[in-house]
Short mmCIF file of C-alpha atoms and ligand atoms in Angstrom, two decimals:
data_model
loop_
_atom_site.label_atom_id
_atom_site.label_comp_id
_atom_site.label_asym_id
_atom_site.label_seq_id
_atom_site.Cartn_x
_atom_site.Cartn_y
_atom_site.Cartn_z
CA MET A 1 26.42 26.28 1.29
CA THR A 2 26.52 23.65 -2.08
CA VAL A 3 24.83 20.21 -0.22
CA THR A 4 27.22 17.58 -1.90
CA SER A 5 25.78 14.53 -0.27
CA THR A 6 22.75 12.81 1.36
CA ALA A 7 24.48 10.62 3.71
CA PRO A 8 22.39 9.69 6.53
CA GLU A 9 23.75 11.57 9.06
CA ALA A 10 21.75 14.34 7.85
CA LEU A 11 18.14 12.88 8.82
CA LEU A 12 17.27 12.34 12.02
CA GLY A 13 18.39 8.88 13.15
CA VAL A 14 14.74 8.23 14.09
CA TYR A 15 14.38 5.23 11.37
CA ALA A 16 16.72 2.29 11.98
CA ARG A 17 17.59 2.04 7.84
CA VAL A 18 18.95 -0.79 6.24
CA GLY A 19 20.01 -2.97 3.06
CA PRO A 20 20.33 -1.30 -0.49
CA LEU A 21 19.83 2.46 -2.10
CA PHE A 22 16.73 2.19 -4.03
CA VAL A 23 16.77 4.21 -7.04
CA ALA A 24 13.95 2.90 -8.49
CA GLY A 25 10.61 1.38 -9.51
CA GLU A 26 8.55 -0.75 -11.95
CA GLY A 27 5.90 -2.82 -11.10
CA SER A 28 6.00 -5.09 -7.87
CA GLU A 29 10.06 -4.48 -8.12
CA LEU A 30 11.88 -1.86 -6.26
CA ILE A 31 15.81 -1.57 -8.15
CA ALA A 32 18.82 -0.86 -6.42
CA ASP A 33 21.73 1.54 -7.34
CA ASP A 34 23.98 -2.09 -8.32
CA GLY A 35 20.90 -2.95 -10.38
CA THR A 36 19.85 -5.26 -8.66
CA ARG A 37 16.07 -6.24 -8.58
CA TYR A 38 13.75 -6.81 -5.55
CA LEU A 39 10.56 -8.28 -5.56
CA ASP A 40 8.92 -5.54 -2.94
CA CYS A 41 5.89 -7.41 -0.38
CA VAL A 42 5.89 -4.11 1.40
CA ALA A 43 5.35 -2.03 -0.92
CA GLY A 44 5.98 1.40 1.52
CA ILE A 45 3.63 -0.39 4.29
CA ALA A 46 0.98 -1.30 2.48
CA VAL A 47 0.93 2.22 0.10
CA ASN A 48 2.26 1.53 -3.01
CA ALA A 49 -1.27 -0.19 -3.75
CA LEU A 50 -0.94 0.03 -7.92
CA GLY A 51 3.09 -0.72 -7.48
CA TYR A 52 5.53 1.70 -9.13
CA ASN A 53 5.23 3.75 -12.35
CA HIS A 54 1.80 2.46 -12.86
CA PRO A 55 0.16 4.33 -16.45
CA ALA A 56 -2.95 5.01 -13.81
CA PHE A 57 -0.65 6.75 -11.90
CA ARG A 58 1.46 8.64 -14.33
CA GLY A 59 -0.90 9.67 -16.19
CA ALA A 60 -2.67 11.13 -13.47
CA VAL A 61 -0.03 12.81 -12.02
CA ILE A 62 0.76 14.12 -15.88
CA GLY A 63 -2.38 15.12 -16.46
CA ALA A 64 -1.96 17.73 -12.93
CA LEU A 65 0.68 18.60 -13.85
CA GLU A 66 -0.15 20.35 -17.20
CA LYS A 67 -3.35 21.97 -15.81
CA GLY A 68 -0.77 23.53 -13.56
CA LEU A 69 -3.16 22.19 -10.66
CA VAL A 70 -0.87 21.44 -7.69
CA HIS A 71 -2.25 23.00 -4.36
CA VAL A 72 -5.07 25.51 -4.32
CA SER A 73 -6.11 26.71 -0.72
CA ASN A 74 -9.36 24.90 0.53
CA LEU A 75 -10.39 28.69 0.79
CA TYR A 76 -11.92 28.03 -2.52
CA ARG A 77 -13.06 25.33 -4.24
CA THR A 78 -10.94 22.75 -7.08
CA GLU A 79 -12.75 19.91 -8.24
CA PRO A 80 -10.40 16.80 -8.00
CA GLY A 81 -11.21 16.46 -4.10
CA GLU A 82 -15.18 16.98 -4.97
CA ARG A 83 -15.37 14.20 -7.51
CA LEU A 84 -13.00 12.46 -5.42
CA ALA A 85 -15.40 12.50 -1.91
CA GLU A 86 -17.97 12.05 -4.21
CA GLU A 87 -17.06 8.79 -5.35
CA LEU A 88 -15.38 7.90 -1.94
CA VAL A 89 -19.51 8.23 -1.25
CA ALA A 90 -21.00 6.02 -4.38
CA ARG A 91 -18.88 3.82 -3.27
CA SER A 92 -18.87 3.15 0.59
CA PHE A 93 -21.46 4.26 3.98
CA ALA A 94 -20.62 7.60 3.90
CA ASP A 95 -22.23 11.03 3.42
CA ARG A 96 -19.50 12.83 3.84
CA VAL A 97 -15.66 12.66 3.52
CA PHE A 98 -12.93 15.12 5.19
CA PHE A 99 -9.59 15.06 3.20
CA CYS A 100 -5.46 15.16 5.20
CA ASN A 101 -2.00 13.87 5.02
CA SER A 102 -1.86 10.55 6.24
CA GLY A 103 -3.35 7.73 8.71
CA ALA A 104 -2.46 9.47 12.13
CA GLU A 105 -3.99 13.27 10.85
CA ALA A 106 -7.58 10.72 9.69
CA ASN A 107 -7.62 9.08 13.11
CA GLU A 108 -7.23 12.73 15.05
CA ALA A 109 -9.39 14.34 13.13
CA ALA A 110 -11.93 11.47 13.40
CA PHE A 111 -11.44 11.87 17.65
CA LYS A 112 -12.55 15.49 17.33
CA PHE A 113 -15.68 14.95 14.84
CA ALA A 114 -16.56 11.94 17.18
CA ARG A 115 -16.27 14.02 20.19
CA LYS A 116 -18.26 17.18 18.52
CA TRP A 117 -20.52 15.08 17.53
CA SER A 118 -21.40 12.89 20.63
CA ARG A 119 -20.21 16.08 23.05
CA LYS A 120 -17.74 13.05 25.08
CA THR A 121 -14.71 13.07 25.62
CA GLU A 122 -13.51 9.86 25.98
CA ILE A 123 -11.72 7.00 23.35
CA VAL A 124 -11.96 3.52 23.43
CA ALA A 125 -8.68 1.50 21.45
CA PHE A 126 -7.70 -2.01 21.83
CA THR A 127 -4.68 -4.18 22.90
CA GLY A 128 -2.85 -4.40 19.89
CA ALA A 129 -4.14 -1.54 18.26
CA PHE A 130 -1.75 1.17 15.94
CA HIS A 131 -3.41 4.26 15.23
CA GLY A 132 -0.76 6.56 14.52
CA ARG A 133 1.95 8.55 16.55
CA LEU A 134 0.35 11.58 16.74
CA PHE A 135 -1.20 13.23 20.29
CA ALA A 136 -4.15 10.87 20.69
CA SER A 137 -3.32 8.92 17.56
CA LEU A 138 -0.19 7.45 19.84
CA ALA A 139 -2.82 7.07 22.96
CA ALA A 140 -4.94 4.96 21.42
CA THR A 141 -1.92 2.59 20.13
CA ASP A 142 -1.07 -0.05 22.17
CA ARG A 143 2.71 -0.41 21.97
CA PRO A 144 4.07 0.52 24.91
CA ASP A 145 7.93 1.95 23.50
CA TYR A 146 6.52 4.14 21.55
CA ARG A 147 4.52 5.41 24.26
CA ALA A 148 6.65 5.81 27.13
CA PRO A 149 8.89 9.10 25.93
CA PHE A 150 6.32 10.98 25.08
CA GLU A 151 3.94 10.03 28.40
CA PRO A 152 1.58 11.83 29.73
CA LEU A 153 -0.30 11.06 26.64
CA VAL A 154 -3.45 12.90 25.95
CA PRO A 155 -5.96 11.59 29.03
CA GLY A 156 -9.36 9.00 28.53
CA VAL A 157 -8.14 7.24 26.15
CA HIS A 158 -8.78 3.85 27.59
CA ILE A 159 -6.54 0.32 25.42
CA VAL A 160 -9.08 -2.56 26.52
CA PRO A 161 -8.21 -6.39 25.54
CA LEU A 162 -9.08 -7.30 22.28
CA GLU A 163 -12.25 -9.16 21.44
CA ASP A 164 -13.22 -9.46 25.64
CA TRP A 165 -16.55 -8.86 25.54
CA ALA A 166 -17.11 -7.64 29.21
CA ALA A 167 -14.23 -5.94 28.80
CA ALA A 168 -15.76 -3.37 25.95
CA ASP A 169 -19.06 -3.72 27.88
CA ARG A 170 -17.41 -2.39 31.11
CA ILE A 171 -15.65 0.31 29.92
CA ILE A 172 -18.03 1.85 26.24
CA SER A 173 -19.77 4.24 28.70
CA ALA A 174 -22.89 6.03 27.50
CA ASN A 175 -21.22 8.95 30.09
CA ARG A 176 -18.54 9.46 28.75
CA THR A 177 -17.17 7.59 25.29
CA ALA A 178 -16.90 9.29 22.38
CA ALA A 179 -15.48 6.90 20.06
CA VAL A 180 -14.73 2.94 19.37
CA ILE A 181 -11.63 2.98 16.99
CA VAL A 182 -10.61 -0.80 15.91
CA GLU A 183 -9.15 -2.27 13.09
CA PRO A 184 -10.65 -4.54 10.94
CA VAL A 185 -7.81 -6.80 10.48
CA GLN A 186 -4.62 -5.45 12.74
CA GLY A 187 -1.92 -4.26 11.10
CA GLU A 188 1.30 -3.58 13.32
CA GLY A 189 -0.51 -5.83 15.73
CA GLY A 190 0.62 -9.21 13.79
CA VAL A 191 -1.90 -9.07 11.27
CA ARG A 192 -5.10 -10.44 12.84
CA PRO A 193 -8.77 -10.62 11.30
CA VAL A 194 -10.39 -9.12 14.11
CA ASP A 195 -13.86 -11.48 15.29
CA LEU A 196 -16.69 -11.10 13.75
CA GLU A 197 -19.52 -10.97 16.05
CA TRP A 198 -17.16 -8.91 18.38
CA LEU A 199 -17.24 -6.39 15.86
CA ALA A 200 -21.14 -6.50 15.65
CA PHE A 201 -20.98 -6.41 19.23
CA LEU A 202 -19.25 -3.23 19.66
CA ARG A 203 -21.96 -2.05 16.94
CA GLU A 204 -24.56 -2.49 19.48
CA LEU A 205 -22.80 -1.28 22.34
CA CYS A 206 -21.70 1.95 20.15
CA ASP A 207 -25.48 1.88 18.95
CA ALA A 208 -26.87 1.47 23.27
CA ARG A 209 -24.13 4.29 24.69
CA GLY A 210 -24.08 7.02 21.56
CA ALA A 211 -20.95 6.29 20.86
CA ALA A 212 -19.09 6.48 17.62
CA LEU A 213 -17.61 3.14 15.92
CA VAL A 214 -14.70 4.31 14.22
CA PHE A 215 -12.87 1.91 12.10
CA ASP A 216 -8.98 2.68 11.60
CA GLU A 217 -8.85 1.41 7.14
CA VAL A 218 -5.59 3.16 7.11
CA GLN A 219 -3.58 -0.15 6.38
CA CYS A 220 -6.50 -2.61 5.46
CA GLY A 221 -8.67 -0.71 3.59
CA LEU A 222 -9.33 0.54 -0.21
CA GLY A 223 -9.05 -3.30 -1.67
CA ARG A 224 -5.91 -4.35 0.72
CA THR A 225 -8.12 -7.62 2.01
CA GLY A 226 -10.08 -8.01 -1.15
CA THR A 227 -13.52 -5.59 -0.58
CA LEU A 228 -12.67 -1.88 -1.64
CA PHE A 229 -13.31 -1.17 1.65
CA ALA A 230 -12.81 -4.01 4.49
CA TYR A 231 -16.00 -3.10 6.45
CA GLU A 232 -17.34 -4.69 3.43
CA GLN A 233 -16.95 -8.10 4.68
CA THR A 234 -17.74 -7.97 8.13
CA GLY A 235 -21.38 -7.35 7.82
CA VAL A 236 -20.91 -4.41 10.28
CA VAL A 237 -21.50 -0.88 9.18
CA PRO A 238 -19.16 1.90 11.17
CA ASP A 239 -20.05 5.60 11.50
CA LEU A 240 -17.10 6.92 10.51
CA VAL A 241 -13.99 5.09 8.38
CA THR A 242 -10.21 6.29 8.39
CA LEU A 243 -7.72 6.14 4.73
CA ALA A 244 -3.99 7.10 4.06
CA LYS A 245 -1.60 4.92 3.05
CA PRO A 246 -2.54 3.90 -0.72
CA LEU A 247 -5.33 6.70 -1.69
CA GLY A 248 -2.58 8.66 -2.76
CA GLY A 249 -1.15 6.38 -5.10
CA GLY A 250 2.52 7.22 -2.82
CA LEU A 251 1.66 10.42 -2.38
CA PRO A 252 0.54 11.32 1.22
CA MET A 253 -3.37 11.61 1.68
CA GLY A 254 -5.58 10.06 4.19
CA ALA A 255 -9.43 10.87 4.44
CA VAL A 256 -11.90 9.85 6.92
CA LEU A 257 -15.47 9.20 5.16
CA LEU A 258 -18.30 9.62 8.08
CA THR A 259 -22.06 9.71 8.19
CA GLU A 260 -24.40 12.57 8.00
CA ALA A 261 -25.44 12.67 10.99
CA VAL A 262 -21.84 13.31 12.57
CA ALA A 263 -21.21 15.63 10.11
CA ALA A 264 -23.98 18.15 10.87
CA ALA A 265 -22.01 18.09 14.34
CA LEU A 266 -19.38 19.93 11.96
CA LYS A 267 -19.11 23.33 10.86
CA PRO A 268 -16.44 25.15 8.61
CA GLY A 269 -13.79 26.61 11.06
CA ASP A 270 -14.06 23.31 13.23
CA HIS A 271 -11.07 21.04 11.67
CA ALA A 272 -8.80 21.94 9.39
CA THR A 273 -5.51 21.41 7.41
CA THR A 274 -3.84 23.06 4.47
CA PHE A 275 -2.43 20.62 1.73
CA GLY A 276 -5.46 18.49 2.89
CA GLY A 277 -7.44 17.12 -0.63
CA GLY A 278 -4.68 18.78 -2.93
CA ALA A 279 -5.80 18.94 -6.52
CA LEU A 280 -2.83 17.01 -7.61
CA VAL A 281 -3.37 14.49 -5.11
CA ALA A 282 -7.04 14.13 -5.28
CA THR A 283 -6.46 14.15 -8.80
CA VAL A 284 -4.17 11.42 -8.72
CA ALA A 285 -6.37 8.92 -5.87
CA LEU A 286 -9.18 9.04 -7.45
CA ASP A 287 -7.64 7.42 -10.52
CA VAL A 288 -6.56 4.99 -7.87
CA LEU A 289 -10.16 4.27 -6.53
CA ARG A 290 -10.93 4.06 -10.10
CA THR A 291 -8.46 1.25 -10.53
CA ILE A 292 -8.88 -0.51 -7.47
CA ALA A 293 -12.64 -0.45 -7.22
CA GLU A 294 -12.94 -2.42 -10.63
CA PRO A 295 -14.61 -5.54 -10.05
CA GLY A 296 -12.07 -7.54 -11.94
CA PHE A 297 -9.37 -5.85 -9.74
CA LEU A 298 -10.45 -6.93 -6.38
CA ALA A 299 -11.82 -9.67 -7.68
CA ALA A 300 -8.03 -10.46 -8.86
CA VAL A 301 -7.20 -9.62 -5.26
CA ARG A 302 -9.15 -11.82 -3.80
CA GLU A 303 -7.68 -15.10 -6.04
CA LYS A 304 -4.27 -13.52 -5.44
CA GLY A 305 -4.85 -13.46 -2.01
CA GLU A 306 -6.34 -17.09 -1.30
CA ALA A 307 -3.25 -18.43 -3.24
CA LEU A 308 -1.16 -17.12 -1.19
CA GLY A 309 -2.96 -17.88 1.77
CA ALA A 310 -2.63 -21.58 0.45
CA ALA A 311 0.62 -21.39 0.04
CA LEU A 312 1.79 -20.31 3.42
CA ALA A 313 -0.37 -22.63 5.22
CA ARG A 314 1.74 -25.13 3.23
CA LEU A 315 4.59 -23.17 4.28
CA ARG A 316 3.70 -23.28 8.36
CA ALA A 317 2.33 -26.62 7.99
CA ALA A 318 6.57 -27.64 6.45
CA SER A 319 8.15 -25.14 9.08
CA PRO A 320 8.70 -25.74 12.73
CA LYS A 321 9.41 -22.07 13.10
CA VAL A 322 5.82 -20.78 12.22
CA VAL A 323 3.34 -20.69 14.37
CA ALA A 324 0.77 -19.50 12.21
CA VAL A 325 -0.35 -17.24 8.91
CA ARG A 326 -2.95 -15.43 9.20
CA GLY A 327 -4.76 -13.08 6.54
CA ARG A 328 -7.50 -11.38 4.61
CA GLY A 329 -6.29 -10.43 0.43
CA LEU A 330 -3.38 -9.39 -0.14
CA MET A 331 -2.26 -9.20 3.86
CA TRP A 332 -0.26 -11.98 5.48
CA GLY A 333 0.91 -12.41 9.00
CA ILE A 334 3.73 -15.20 9.26
CA GLU A 335 4.38 -15.95 12.82
CA LEU A 336 6.86 -17.60 13.67
CA VAL A 337 8.18 -18.91 17.59
CA GLU A 338 11.13 -16.49 17.54
CA PRO A 339 11.76 -13.05 16.54
CA ALA A 340 11.25 -12.31 12.62
CA ALA A 341 13.42 -9.97 12.53
CA PRO A 342 16.68 -12.04 11.16
CA TYR A 343 14.23 -13.72 8.50
CA VAL A 344 13.31 -10.13 6.84
CA THR A 345 17.30 -9.49 6.75
CA ALA A 346 17.76 -13.15 4.91
CA ALA A 347 15.11 -13.42 2.71
CA ARG A 348 15.94 -9.33 1.56
CA ASP A 349 19.67 -11.42 0.60
CA ARG A 350 17.62 -13.23 -1.30
CA GLY A 351 15.72 -10.57 -3.03
CA LEU A 352 12.23 -10.61 -1.44
CA LEU A 353 11.88 -7.46 0.48
CA VAL A 354 9.02 -8.67 3.34
CA CYS A 355 8.91 -6.20 7.13
CA THR A 356 7.54 -7.46 10.79
CA ALA A 357 4.28 -6.41 12.59
CA GLY A 358 5.69 -6.66 15.99
CA ALA A 359 8.18 -8.83 17.08
CA GLN A 360 7.50 -12.64 15.91
CA VAL A 361 5.71 -11.78 12.70
CA ILE A 362 6.89 -11.35 8.91
CA ARG A 363 4.14 -9.34 6.95
CA LEU A 364 3.56 -9.79 3.47
CA VAL A 365 1.59 -6.55 2.08
CA PRO A 366 2.85 -6.89 -1.96
CA PRO A 367 1.31 -4.19 -4.34
CA LEU A 368 -2.39 -5.12 -5.59
CA VAL A 369 -1.14 -5.51 -9.47
CA VAL A 370 1.67 -8.04 -8.01
CA THR A 371 1.15 -11.39 -9.88
CA ARG A 372 0.88 -14.54 -9.35
CA GLU A 373 4.68 -15.83 -10.80
CA GLU A 374 5.66 -12.88 -8.38
CA LEU A 375 3.93 -14.31 -5.41
CA GLU A 376 5.05 -17.91 -5.98
CA ARG A 377 8.93 -16.64 -6.17
CA ALA A 378 8.03 -14.83 -2.79
CA VAL A 379 6.71 -18.26 -0.81
CA ALA A 380 9.48 -19.81 -2.69
CA ILE A 381 12.03 -17.70 -0.58
CA LEU A 382 10.20 -17.58 2.39
CA ASP A 383 10.26 -21.43 2.67
CA GLU A 384 14.37 -21.48 1.49
CA VAL A 385 14.53 -19.02 4.90
CA LEU A 386 12.05 -20.39 6.85
CA THR A 387 12.97 -24.45 6.60
N1 LIG B 401 -3.53 3.14 11.73
C1 LIG B 401 -2.79 2.19 10.72
C2 LIG B 401 -3.89 1.04 10.58
C3 LIG B 401 -1.35 1.73 10.34
O1 LIG B 401 -1.24 1.22 10.13
C4 LIG B 401 -1.03 2.94 10.48
C5 LIG B 401 0.42 2.53 9.83
O2 LIG B 401 0.99 2.15 10.17
C6 LIG B 401 -1.17 4.60 11.06
C7 LIG B 401 -2.26 4.58 11.21
C8 LIG B 401 -1.05 6.01 10.97
O3 LIG B 401 -0.71 6.22 9.27
P1 LIG B 401 0.46 7.65 9.14
O4 LIG B 401 2.13 6.42 9.33
O5 LIG B 401 0.40 7.46 7.17
O6 LIG B 401 0.19 8.51 10.21
#
C-alpha cells in the first residue's frame, strides 16, 4: 500500500496537536510550512537545549554516521556510552550510570534500583509531581486526570503534600520506604523551585530510614537551571538522579546516575533495555554534555535567566492577570488568575511558542542557546498578550 498522506487521522489521538506544521528549525526558531518563523520557548518541552541545527549536534550525528555505528547490543562494548558514562560520573556525585530512552524509563529504573538496594518496596512522591506515564512513574505522578483511566496503578506509592515536614516524617518508613522521589524544581506542577530546607530534611529522613533519595532532573537538569545539575544549587546530594529530555540533543535518551552503594546491589540481568546508550545517541549526548558543561555556557544561562526573571517580575507588576512568576535559570512559570491556554494561543498567533504547566501557568523553557534579544522579544509578546 502506498501511503499518500500523513493526515492527523493516522495518528492516535492522545495528543491535542495545534497550530502550524513545522518543517524546519534554526537556532531558537521553528519554521512553518508557510515560512513563518516562531520563537520557540517550548524547545520540545525542555529538550532542545542547543536549539535547532546546532553545529555540535550536527557534527556528532554526522561523525557517528560516518563510522556506521548507530546501534550495537548491550551484549557488547562500544566506546561512546562508556565515555559518556565516565564524563557524567566525573561531573557529578555519581559512581555509575544506567542508560535508557526517556524520562519515565529513567524513573522506573530508579525505582527498581532503590527497591533492590533497600530490599523494601514503597515509593514516596509529592503533590505537584510529574514523573512520567508508565505504571510506576504514573503512580508517582500527581495528576488525577492522567491516573484515573488506568487504575489500579502500582501499589505502595504514596503522594504526600509537598514541603509538608510532618507528612514526610510520618510516611517515610524505615520498614517500607525504598525511594523518595522529588523534582528539585517541579516542571509540570507549575514551575516550582522546592524549598531547600525541606529538601535537606528529606535527605536526613532518607539517611535515617534507609531510603534512597531520587532527584528527578528530567526537566530541570543538564544546565536548565544554570548549573549542570539542579542538585548543585540545593546543598543536598541525592543517591540517584534521573535525566532525559536534553541529554540526547533531541534524540531519545534517558539516564540514571547512582552511587556505588546503590549500584552494588545490582547485577547482570537485573535491568535492561535494548536501545539504552546506543552508539549514535551516546555520541551525540557526549557532545551535548560537553557543550552545556562549559563554564561560559552555564554562566550565560544564569545571566540570561536573571534578565528573564527580572523582565517577568516587571510583567507581573504590570499585569493584574499575573499572580506570581517563579523559576530558576531558563525555566520559568507565569501563574495567572485564570486558565493559561488562551494566552498560549494568543502568543503563538504573534509568533511565540510557550506552553502551559498545569491549568493556570504559562511555562517558558527556551533553548539554552537563546539570545538576550530573543528573550526580550518573548517578553514583549507576553506583555502584549497579558497587559
Ligand atoms: N520527569 C519529569 C520531571 C518530566 O518533566 C517528565 C516529562 O515531562 C518526565 C519525567 C517523563 O519524561 P518522558 O516524557 O521522557 O517519559
